[in-house]
PDB file of C-alpha atoms in Angstrom:
ATOM      1  CA  GLU D   1      -0.721  -0.291   0.136  1.00  0.00           C
ATOM      2  CA  VAL D   2       1.156   3.231  -1.054  1.00  0.00           C
ATOM      3  CA  GLN D   3       1.895   5.687   1.704  1.00  0.00           C
ATOM      4  CA  LEU D   4       3.328   9.081   1.992  1.00  0.00           C
ATOM      5  CA  VAL D   5       3.492  10.697   5.633  1.00  0.00           C
ATOM      6  CA  GLU D   6       4.199  14.814   6.252  1.00  0.00           C
ATOM      7  CA  SER D   7       5.370  15.744   8.906  1.00  0.00           C
ATOM      8  CA  GLY D   8       7.920  19.113  10.291  1.00  0.00           C
ATOM      9  CA  GLY D   9       4.746  21.997  10.879  1.00  0.00           C
ATOM     10  CA  GLY D  10       4.530  24.111  13.536  1.00  0.00           C
ATOM     11  CA  LEU D  11       4.419  27.548  13.868  1.00  0.00           C
ATOM     12  CA  VAL D  12       7.450  29.675  13.080  1.00  0.00           C
ATOM     13  CA  GLN D  13       7.501  33.675  13.275  1.00  0.00           C
ATOM     14  CA  PRO D  14       7.856  35.376   9.335  1.00  0.00           C
ATOM     15  CA  GLY D  15      11.548  35.507   8.376  1.00  0.00           C
ATOM     16  CA  GLY D  16      12.362  32.097  10.138  1.00  0.00           C
ATOM     17  CA  SER D  17      13.011  28.884   8.544  1.00  0.00           C
ATOM     18  CA  LEU D  18      11.097  25.746   8.850  1.00  0.00           C
ATOM     19  CA  ARG D  19      11.652  21.899   7.545  1.00  0.00           C
ATOM     20  CA  LEU D  20       9.302  19.786   6.671  1.00  0.00           C
ATOM     21  CA  SER D  21       9.666  15.806   5.253  1.00  0.00           C
ATOM     22  CA  CYS D  22       7.110  13.407   3.582  1.00  0.00           C
ATOM     23  CA  ALA D  23       8.481   9.805   4.473  1.00  0.00           C
ATOM     24  CA  ALA D  24       7.378   7.436   1.765  1.00  0.00           C
ATOM     25  CA  SER D  25       6.923   3.787   1.527  1.00  0.00           C
ATOM     26  CA  GLY D  26       4.571   0.887  -0.004  1.00  0.00           C
ATOM     27  CA  PHE D  27       6.211   1.672  -3.166  1.00  0.00           C
ATOM     28  CA  THR D  28       9.541   2.430  -5.620  1.00  0.00           C
ATOM     29  CA  PHE D  29      10.613   5.666  -4.455  1.00  0.00           C
ATOM     30  CA  SER D  30      13.158   7.393  -6.653  1.00  0.00           C
ATOM     31  CA  ASP D  31      11.216   5.613 -10.092  1.00  0.00           C
ATOM     32  CA  HIS D  32       9.083   8.176  -9.282  1.00  0.00           C
ATOM     33  CA  TYR D  33       9.271  12.415  -9.506  1.00  0.00           C
ATOM     34  CA  MET D  34       7.659  13.958  -6.512  1.00  0.00           C
ATOM     35  CA  ASP D  35       5.964  17.513  -5.489  1.00  0.00           C
ATOM     36  CA  TRP D  36       5.096  19.822  -2.787  1.00  0.00           C
ATOM     37  CA  VAL D  37       1.232  21.026  -2.509  1.00  0.00           C
ATOM     38  CA  ARG D  38      -0.042  24.015  -0.070  1.00  0.00           C
ATOM     39  CA  GLN D  39      -3.289  24.785   0.413  1.00  0.00           C
ATOM     40  CA  ALA D  40      -3.864  28.010   2.978  1.00  0.00           C
ATOM     41  CA  PRO D  41      -7.149  28.237   5.015  1.00  0.00           C
ATOM     42  CA  GLY D  42     -10.097  27.304   3.404  1.00  0.00           C
ATOM     43  CA  LYS D  43      -8.550  28.202  -0.135  1.00  0.00           C
ATOM     44  CA  GLY D  44      -7.362  26.225  -2.955  1.00  0.00           C
ATOM     45  CA  LEU D  45      -4.766  24.751  -3.766  1.00  0.00           C
ATOM     46  CA  GLU D  46      -1.076  25.278  -4.878  1.00  0.00           C
ATOM     47  CA  TRP D  47       0.950  24.016  -6.619  1.00  0.00           C
ATOM     48  CA  VAL D  48       4.889  23.980  -4.034  1.00  0.00           C
ATOM     49  CA  GLY D  49       7.370  22.251  -6.446  1.00  0.00           C
ATOM     50  CA  ARG D  50       8.817  19.236  -7.953  1.00  0.00           C
ATOM     51  CA  THR D  51      12.404  17.263  -7.562  1.00  0.00           C
ATOM     52  CA  ARG D  52      13.114  14.655 -10.499  1.00  0.00           C
ATOM     53  CA  LYS D  53      14.381  11.526 -10.522  1.00  0.00           C
ATOM     54  CA  LYS D  54      18.542  10.720 -10.022  1.00  0.00           C
ATOM     55  CA  ALA D  55      17.945   9.620 -14.443  1.00  0.00           C
ATOM     56  CA  ASN D  56      17.024  13.496 -14.200  1.00  0.00           C
ATOM     57  CA  SER D  57      19.549  14.711 -12.497  1.00  0.00           C
ATOM     58  CA  TYR D  58      17.161  15.094  -9.567  1.00  0.00           C
ATOM     59  CA  THR D  59      16.318  18.947 -11.134  1.00  0.00           C
ATOM     60  CA  THR D  60      14.112  20.803  -9.625  1.00  0.00           C
ATOM     61  CA  GLU D  61      10.671  23.496 -10.235  1.00  0.00           C
ATOM     62  CA  TYR D  62       9.292  25.734  -8.482  1.00  0.00           C
ATOM     63  CA  ALA D  63       6.505  27.983  -7.787  1.00  0.00           C
ATOM     64  CA  ALA D  64       6.902  31.844  -8.530  1.00  0.00           C
ATOM     65  CA  SER D  65       5.955  32.366  -4.840  1.00  0.00           C
ATOM     66  CA  VAL D  66       8.648  30.565  -3.373  1.00  0.00           C
ATOM     67  CA  LYS D  67      12.056  30.031  -5.441  1.00  0.00           C
ATOM     68  CA  GLY D  68      14.508  31.405  -3.880  1.00  0.00           C
ATOM     69  CA  ARG D  69      13.677  30.814  -0.695  1.00  0.00           C
ATOM     70  CA  PHE D  70      12.262  27.277  -1.261  1.00  0.00           C
ATOM     71  CA  THR D  71      14.228  24.366  -1.233  1.00  0.00           C
ATOM     72  CA  ILE D  72      13.270  20.941  -2.628  1.00  0.00           C
ATOM     73  CA  SER D  73      15.415  17.674  -1.452  1.00  0.00           C
ATOM     74  CA  ARG D  74      15.153  14.088  -2.184  1.00  0.00           C
ATOM     75  CA  ASP D  75      17.340  10.826   0.032  1.00  0.00           C
ATOM     76  CA  ASP D  76      16.145   7.939  -1.972  1.00  0.00           C
ATOM     77  CA  SER D  77      18.277   5.825   0.218  1.00  0.00           C
ATOM     78  CA  LYS D  78      15.226   6.817   2.926  1.00  0.00           C
ATOM     79  CA  ASN D  79      12.829   6.764   0.632  1.00  0.00           C
ATOM     80  CA  SER D  80      12.010  10.485   1.665  1.00  0.00           C
ATOM     81  CA  LEU D  81      11.344  13.602   0.736  1.00  0.00           C
ATOM     82  CA  TYR D  82      12.201  17.787   1.660  1.00  0.00           C
ATOM     83  CA  LEU D  83      11.300  20.560   1.659  1.00  0.00           C
ATOM     84  CA  GLN D  84      13.587  23.364   2.876  1.00  0.00           C
ATOM     85  CA  MET D  85      11.319  26.582   3.957  1.00  0.00           C
ATOM     86  CA  ASN D  86      13.450  30.285   4.260  1.00  0.00           C
ATOM     87  CA  SER D  87      12.274  33.798   4.562  1.00  0.00           C
ATOM     88  CA  LEU D  88       8.967  32.534   5.328  1.00  0.00           C
ATOM     89  CA  LYS D  89       5.634  34.853   5.422  1.00  0.00           C
ATOM     90  CA  THR D  90       2.553  35.487   6.748  1.00  0.00           C
ATOM     91  CA  GLU D  91       1.387  33.842   3.235  1.00  0.00           C
ATOM     92  CA  ASP D  92       3.383  30.266   4.184  1.00  0.00           C
ATOM     93  CA  THR D  93       0.599  29.649   5.964  1.00  0.00           C
ATOM     94  CA  ALA D  94      -0.508  26.615   5.063  1.00  0.00           C
ATOM     95  CA  VAL D  95      -0.712  22.359   4.866  1.00  0.00           C
ATOM     96  CA  TYR D  96       1.726  21.060   2.933  1.00  0.00           C
ATOM     97  CA  TYR D  97       1.050  17.674   1.286  1.00  0.00           C
ATOM     98  CA  CYS D  98       3.650  15.735  -0.861  1.00  0.00           C
ATOM     99  CA  ALA D  99       2.514  14.092  -3.770  1.00  0.00           C
ATOM    100  CA  ARG D 100       3.942  11.096  -5.989  1.00  0.00           C
ATOM    101  CA  VAL D 101       3.863  11.677  -9.689  1.00  0.00           C
ATOM    102  CA  ASP D 102       2.279   9.259 -12.247  1.00  0.00           C
ATOM    103  CA  HIS D 103       4.089   8.536 -14.675  1.00  0.00           C
ATOM    104  CA  SER D 104       2.093   6.202 -15.912  1.00  0.00           C
ATOM    105  CA  SER D 105      -1.012   7.128 -16.527  1.00  0.00           C
ATOM    106  CA  GLY D 106      -0.192  10.979 -17.176  1.00  0.00           C
ATOM    107  CA  TYR D 107       2.093  13.559 -15.328  1.00  0.00           C
ATOM    108  CA  SER D 108      -0.483  14.050 -12.730  1.00  0.00           C
ATOM    109  CA  PHE D 109      -0.786  13.251  -8.847  1.00  0.00           C
ATOM    110  CA  ASP D 110      -1.953   9.570  -7.387  1.00  0.00           C
ATOM    111  CA  TYR D 111      -1.630   9.526  -4.364  1.00  0.00           C
ATOM    112  CA  TRP D 112      -1.077  12.621  -1.436  1.00  0.00           C
ATOM    113  CA  GLY D 113       0.200  12.555   2.023  1.00  0.00           C
ATOM    114  CA  GLN D 114      -2.292  14.053   5.014  1.00  0.00           C
ATOM    115  CA  GLY D 115      -0.523  17.448   5.252  1.00  0.00           C
ATOM    116  CA  THR D 116       1.110  19.456   7.871  1.00  0.00           C
ATOM    117  CA  LEU D 117       0.350  22.270   8.965  1.00  0.00           C
ATOM    118  CA  VAL D 118       2.913  25.366   8.412  1.00  0.00           C
ATOM    119  CA  THR D 119       1.259  28.447  10.098  1.00  0.00           C
ATOM    120  CA  VAL D 120       3.331  31.538   9.680  1.00  0.00           C
ATOM    121  CA  SER D 121       2.921  34.481  12.720  1.00  0.00           C
ATOM    122  CA  SER D 122       4.546  36.404  15.209  1.00  0.00           C
TER     123      SER D 122
ATOM    124  CA  ASP E   1       1.538  30.408 -16.704  1.00  0.00           C
ATOM    125  CA  ILE E   2      -1.272  28.284 -17.348  1.00  0.00           C
ATOM    126  CA  GLN E   3      -4.451  30.035 -15.955  1.00  0.00           C
ATOM    127  CA  MET E   4      -7.767  27.156 -15.410  1.00  0.00           C
ATOM    128  CA  THR E   5     -10.570  28.751 -14.632  1.00  0.00           C
ATOM    129  CA  GLN E   6     -13.567  26.587 -12.876  1.00  0.00           C
ATOM    130  CA  SER E   7     -17.617  26.875 -12.832  1.00  0.00           C
ATOM    131  CA  PRO E   8     -18.974  27.042 -11.345  1.00  0.00           C
ATOM    132  CA  SER E   9     -17.731  28.142  -8.397  1.00  0.00           C
ATOM    133  CA  SER E  10     -20.261  26.464  -6.169  1.00  0.00           C
ATOM    134  CA  LEU E  11     -23.435  24.373  -6.591  1.00  0.00           C
ATOM    135  CA  SER E  12     -26.122  22.609  -4.686  1.00  0.00           C
ATOM    136  CA  ALA E  13     -27.166  19.608  -5.777  1.00  0.00           C
ATOM    137  CA  SER E  14     -29.834  17.275  -4.767  1.00  0.00           C
ATOM    138  CA  VAL E  15     -29.062  13.269  -4.549  1.00  0.00           C
ATOM    139  CA  GLY E  16     -29.512  11.726  -7.745  1.00  0.00           C
ATOM    140  CA  ASP E  17     -28.725  14.865  -9.356  1.00  0.00           C
ATOM    141  CA  ARG E  18     -26.347  15.503 -13.024  1.00  0.00           C
ATOM    142  CA  VAL E  19     -23.521  17.775 -12.507  1.00  0.00           C
ATOM    143  CA  THR E  20     -21.771  19.273 -14.594  1.00  0.00           C
ATOM    144  CA  ILE E  21     -17.832  20.787 -13.516  1.00  0.00           C
ATOM    145  CA  THR E  22     -16.301  22.705 -16.639  1.00  0.00           C
ATOM    146  CA  CYS E  23     -12.397  23.942 -16.482  1.00  0.00           C
ATOM    147  CA  ARG E  24     -11.527  26.065 -19.370  1.00  0.00           C
ATOM    148  CA  ALA E  25      -7.488  26.482 -20.230  1.00  0.00           C
ATOM    149  CA  SER E  26      -6.089  29.940 -20.851  1.00  0.00           C
ATOM    150  CA  GLN E  27      -4.079  27.962 -23.790  1.00  0.00           C
ATOM    151  CA  GLY E  28      -3.938  24.246 -25.408  1.00  0.00           C
ATOM    152  CA  ILE E  29      -2.892  21.499 -22.415  1.00  0.00           C
ATOM    153  CA  ARG E  30      -3.477  19.049 -25.200  1.00  0.00           C
ATOM    154  CA  ASN E  31      -4.945  15.693 -21.670  1.00  0.00           C
ATOM    155  CA  ASP E  32      -2.774  16.835 -19.982  1.00  0.00           C
ATOM    156  CA  LEU E  33      -5.378  17.291 -16.735  1.00  0.00           C
ATOM    157  CA  GLY E  34      -7.183  15.126 -13.937  1.00  0.00           C
ATOM    158  CA  TRP E  35      -9.400  16.396 -11.614  1.00  0.00           C
ATOM    159  CA  TYR E  36      -9.907  16.222  -8.037  1.00  0.00           C
ATOM    160  CA  GLN E  37     -12.377  15.479  -4.912  1.00  0.00           C
ATOM    161  CA  GLN E  38     -11.431  16.745  -1.355  1.00  0.00           C
ATOM    162  CA  LYS E  39     -13.608  16.118   1.495  1.00  0.00           C
ATOM    163  CA  PRO E  40     -12.354  18.716   4.771  1.00  0.00           C
ATOM    164  CA  GLY E  41      -9.387  17.873   6.514  1.00  0.00           C
ATOM    165  CA  LYS E  42      -7.696  14.822   3.859  1.00  0.00           C
ATOM    166  CA  ALA E  43      -6.399  15.039   1.317  1.00  0.00           C
ATOM    167  CA  PRO E  44      -7.602  15.298  -2.560  1.00  0.00           C
ATOM    168  CA  LYS E  45      -7.877  12.169  -4.278  1.00  0.00           C
ATOM    169  CA  ARG E  46      -8.125  11.490  -7.748  1.00  0.00           C
ATOM    170  CA  LEU E  47     -10.962  11.229  -9.992  1.00  0.00           C
ATOM    171  CA  ILE E  48      -9.999  11.524 -13.621  1.00  0.00           C
ATOM    172  CA  TYR E  49      -6.820  11.633 -15.307  1.00  0.00           C
ATOM    173  CA  ALA E  50      -5.428  12.332 -18.401  1.00  0.00           C
ATOM    174  CA  ALA E  51      -8.535  14.238 -19.454  1.00  0.00           C
ATOM    175  CA  SER E  52     -10.792  11.358 -19.713  1.00  0.00           C
ATOM    176  CA  SER E  53      -9.384   8.684 -17.488  1.00  0.00           C
ATOM    177  CA  PHE E  54     -10.653   6.145 -15.240  1.00  0.00           C
ATOM    178  CA  GLN E  55      -9.005   6.125 -11.588  1.00  0.00           C
ATOM    179  CA  SER E  56      -8.617   2.596 -10.095  1.00  0.00           C
ATOM    180  CA  GLY E  57     -11.592   2.057  -7.555  1.00  0.00           C
ATOM    181  CA  VAL E  58     -13.448   5.469  -8.318  1.00  0.00           C
ATOM    182  CA  PRO E  59     -16.764   4.646  -9.435  1.00  0.00           C
ATOM    183  CA  SER E  60     -18.258   5.749 -12.791  1.00  0.00           C
ATOM    184  CA  ARG E  61     -20.736   7.747 -12.323  1.00  0.00           C
ATOM    185  CA  PHE E  62     -17.521  10.166 -12.321  1.00  0.00           C
ATOM    186  CA  SER E  63     -16.078  11.193 -16.166  1.00  0.00           C
ATOM    187  CA  GLY E  64     -14.375  13.863 -17.541  1.00  0.00           C
ATOM    188  CA  SER E  65     -14.334  14.770 -21.497  1.00  0.00           C
ATOM    189  CA  GLY E  66     -12.038  17.559 -23.074  1.00  0.00           C
ATOM    190  CA  SER E  67      -8.760  18.267 -24.498  1.00  0.00           C
ATOM    191  CA  GLY E  68      -7.267  21.337 -25.889  1.00  0.00           C
ATOM    192  CA  THR E  69      -9.069  24.167 -23.181  1.00  0.00           C
ATOM    193  CA  GLU E  70     -11.853  22.811 -22.038  1.00  0.00           C
ATOM    194  CA  PHE E  71     -13.065  20.265 -19.963  1.00  0.00           C
ATOM    195  CA  THR E  72     -15.613  18.457 -18.228  1.00  0.00           C
ATOM    196  CA  LEU E  73     -16.306  16.589 -14.994  1.00  0.00           C
ATOM    197  CA  THR E  74     -19.657  15.264 -14.549  1.00  0.00           C
ATOM    198  CA  ILE E  75     -21.091  13.081 -12.055  1.00  0.00           C
ATOM    199  CA  SER E  76     -24.449  11.281 -13.379  1.00  0.00           C
ATOM    200  CA  SER E  77     -26.587  10.590 -10.488  1.00  0.00           C
ATOM    201  CA  LEU E  78     -25.186  12.609  -7.110  1.00  0.00           C
ATOM    202  CA  GLN E  79     -24.627  10.735  -3.973  1.00  0.00           C
ATOM    203  CA  PRO E  80     -24.540  11.674  -0.652  1.00  0.00           C
ATOM    204  CA  GLU E  81     -20.664  10.762  -0.350  1.00  0.00           C
ATOM    205  CA  ASP E  82     -20.212  13.253  -3.559  1.00  0.00           C
ATOM    206  CA  PHE E  83     -20.703  16.412  -1.343  1.00  0.00           C
ATOM    207  CA  ALA E  84     -17.231  18.298  -1.372  1.00  0.00           C
ATOM    208  CA  THR E  85     -14.996  20.478  -3.470  1.00  0.00           C
ATOM    209  CA  TYR E  86     -13.994  19.269  -7.264  1.00  0.00           C
ATOM    210  CA  TYR E  87     -10.101  21.132  -8.109  1.00  0.00           C
ATOM    211  CA  CYS E  88      -9.083  20.308 -11.704  1.00  0.00           C
ATOM    212  CA  LEU E  89      -5.267  20.701 -12.429  1.00  0.00           C
ATOM    213  CA  GLN E  90      -2.780  20.866 -15.756  1.00  0.00           C
ATOM    214  CA  HIS E  91       0.000  18.578 -15.641  1.00  0.00           C
ATOM    215  CA  ASN E  92       0.971  20.263 -18.929  1.00  0.00           C
ATOM    216  CA  SER E  93       3.202  23.179 -18.170  1.00  0.00           C
ATOM    217  CA  TYR E  94       5.416  24.728 -15.460  1.00  0.00           C
ATOM    218  CA  PRO E  95       3.982  25.868 -13.005  1.00  0.00           C
ATOM    219  CA  LEU E  96       1.966  23.352 -12.602  1.00  0.00           C
ATOM    220  CA  THR E  97      -1.983  24.936 -12.057  1.00  0.00           C
ATOM    221  CA  PHE E  98      -5.274  24.304 -10.170  1.00  0.00           C
ATOM    222  CA  GLY E  99      -8.679  25.078 -10.736  1.00  0.00           C
ATOM    223  CA  GLY E 100     -10.082  27.345  -8.618  1.00  0.00           C
ATOM    224  CA  GLY E 101     -12.112  24.349  -7.233  1.00  0.00           C
ATOM    225  CA  THR E 102     -16.294  23.727  -7.464  1.00  0.00           C
ATOM    226  CA  LYS E 103     -17.937  23.305  -3.635  1.00  0.00           C
ATOM    227  CA  VAL E 104     -21.606  20.765  -4.537  1.00  0.00           C
ATOM    228  CA  GLU E 105     -23.231  21.756  -1.529  1.00  0.00           C
ATOM    229  CA  ILE E 106     -26.772  19.363  -0.436  1.00  0.00           C
ATOM    230  CA  LYS E 107     -30.120  21.141  -2.209  1.00  0.00           C
TER     231      LYS E 107
END
């Protein structure tokens, strides 16, 4: 069974940093691109960014709203995905989901984690 | 960036009704579109991929159609468990973008 479990959320002050993790199991993690998606309270879904797999040199893509502040990385040996968030702003307050990219049936997301809440507030 | 305009933003319907939700892309995205259902406090769940392909395990009352710039999600006979918010997602080009969502409520 595919499982994605996020952790690391919490309360942080504006300008601060936080690192989120996503532990994957039930599939060959190294075979998949992985993404982060967020959802501000009461709002819609917003794509944050992507890390490709080793065969694609682990290259990344980011939304303009987080580029230069957030960094996505992965450790295939630990089946883990990370989101390093720096220079946090109040507008970064959201539930952050990790999502598996489905290569076999279009590059959309077939599995999501349960999410972890990040609150940026003084 | 590709803008995804989803309509309506909300609707009220009764059990058994046929419901149609539309997403319009600001430029052609072939069939690089998925539909997701989200219930309060839960992660989104994929219903349709590649615009019209059925996700395994999803009831057959959900169907998708369209290509290019116009896409539709149809629920043929609304069930009590279908009351939720629905989103489209384009994955044709970066940044990936979601529609604004359609909240389906009980009439």
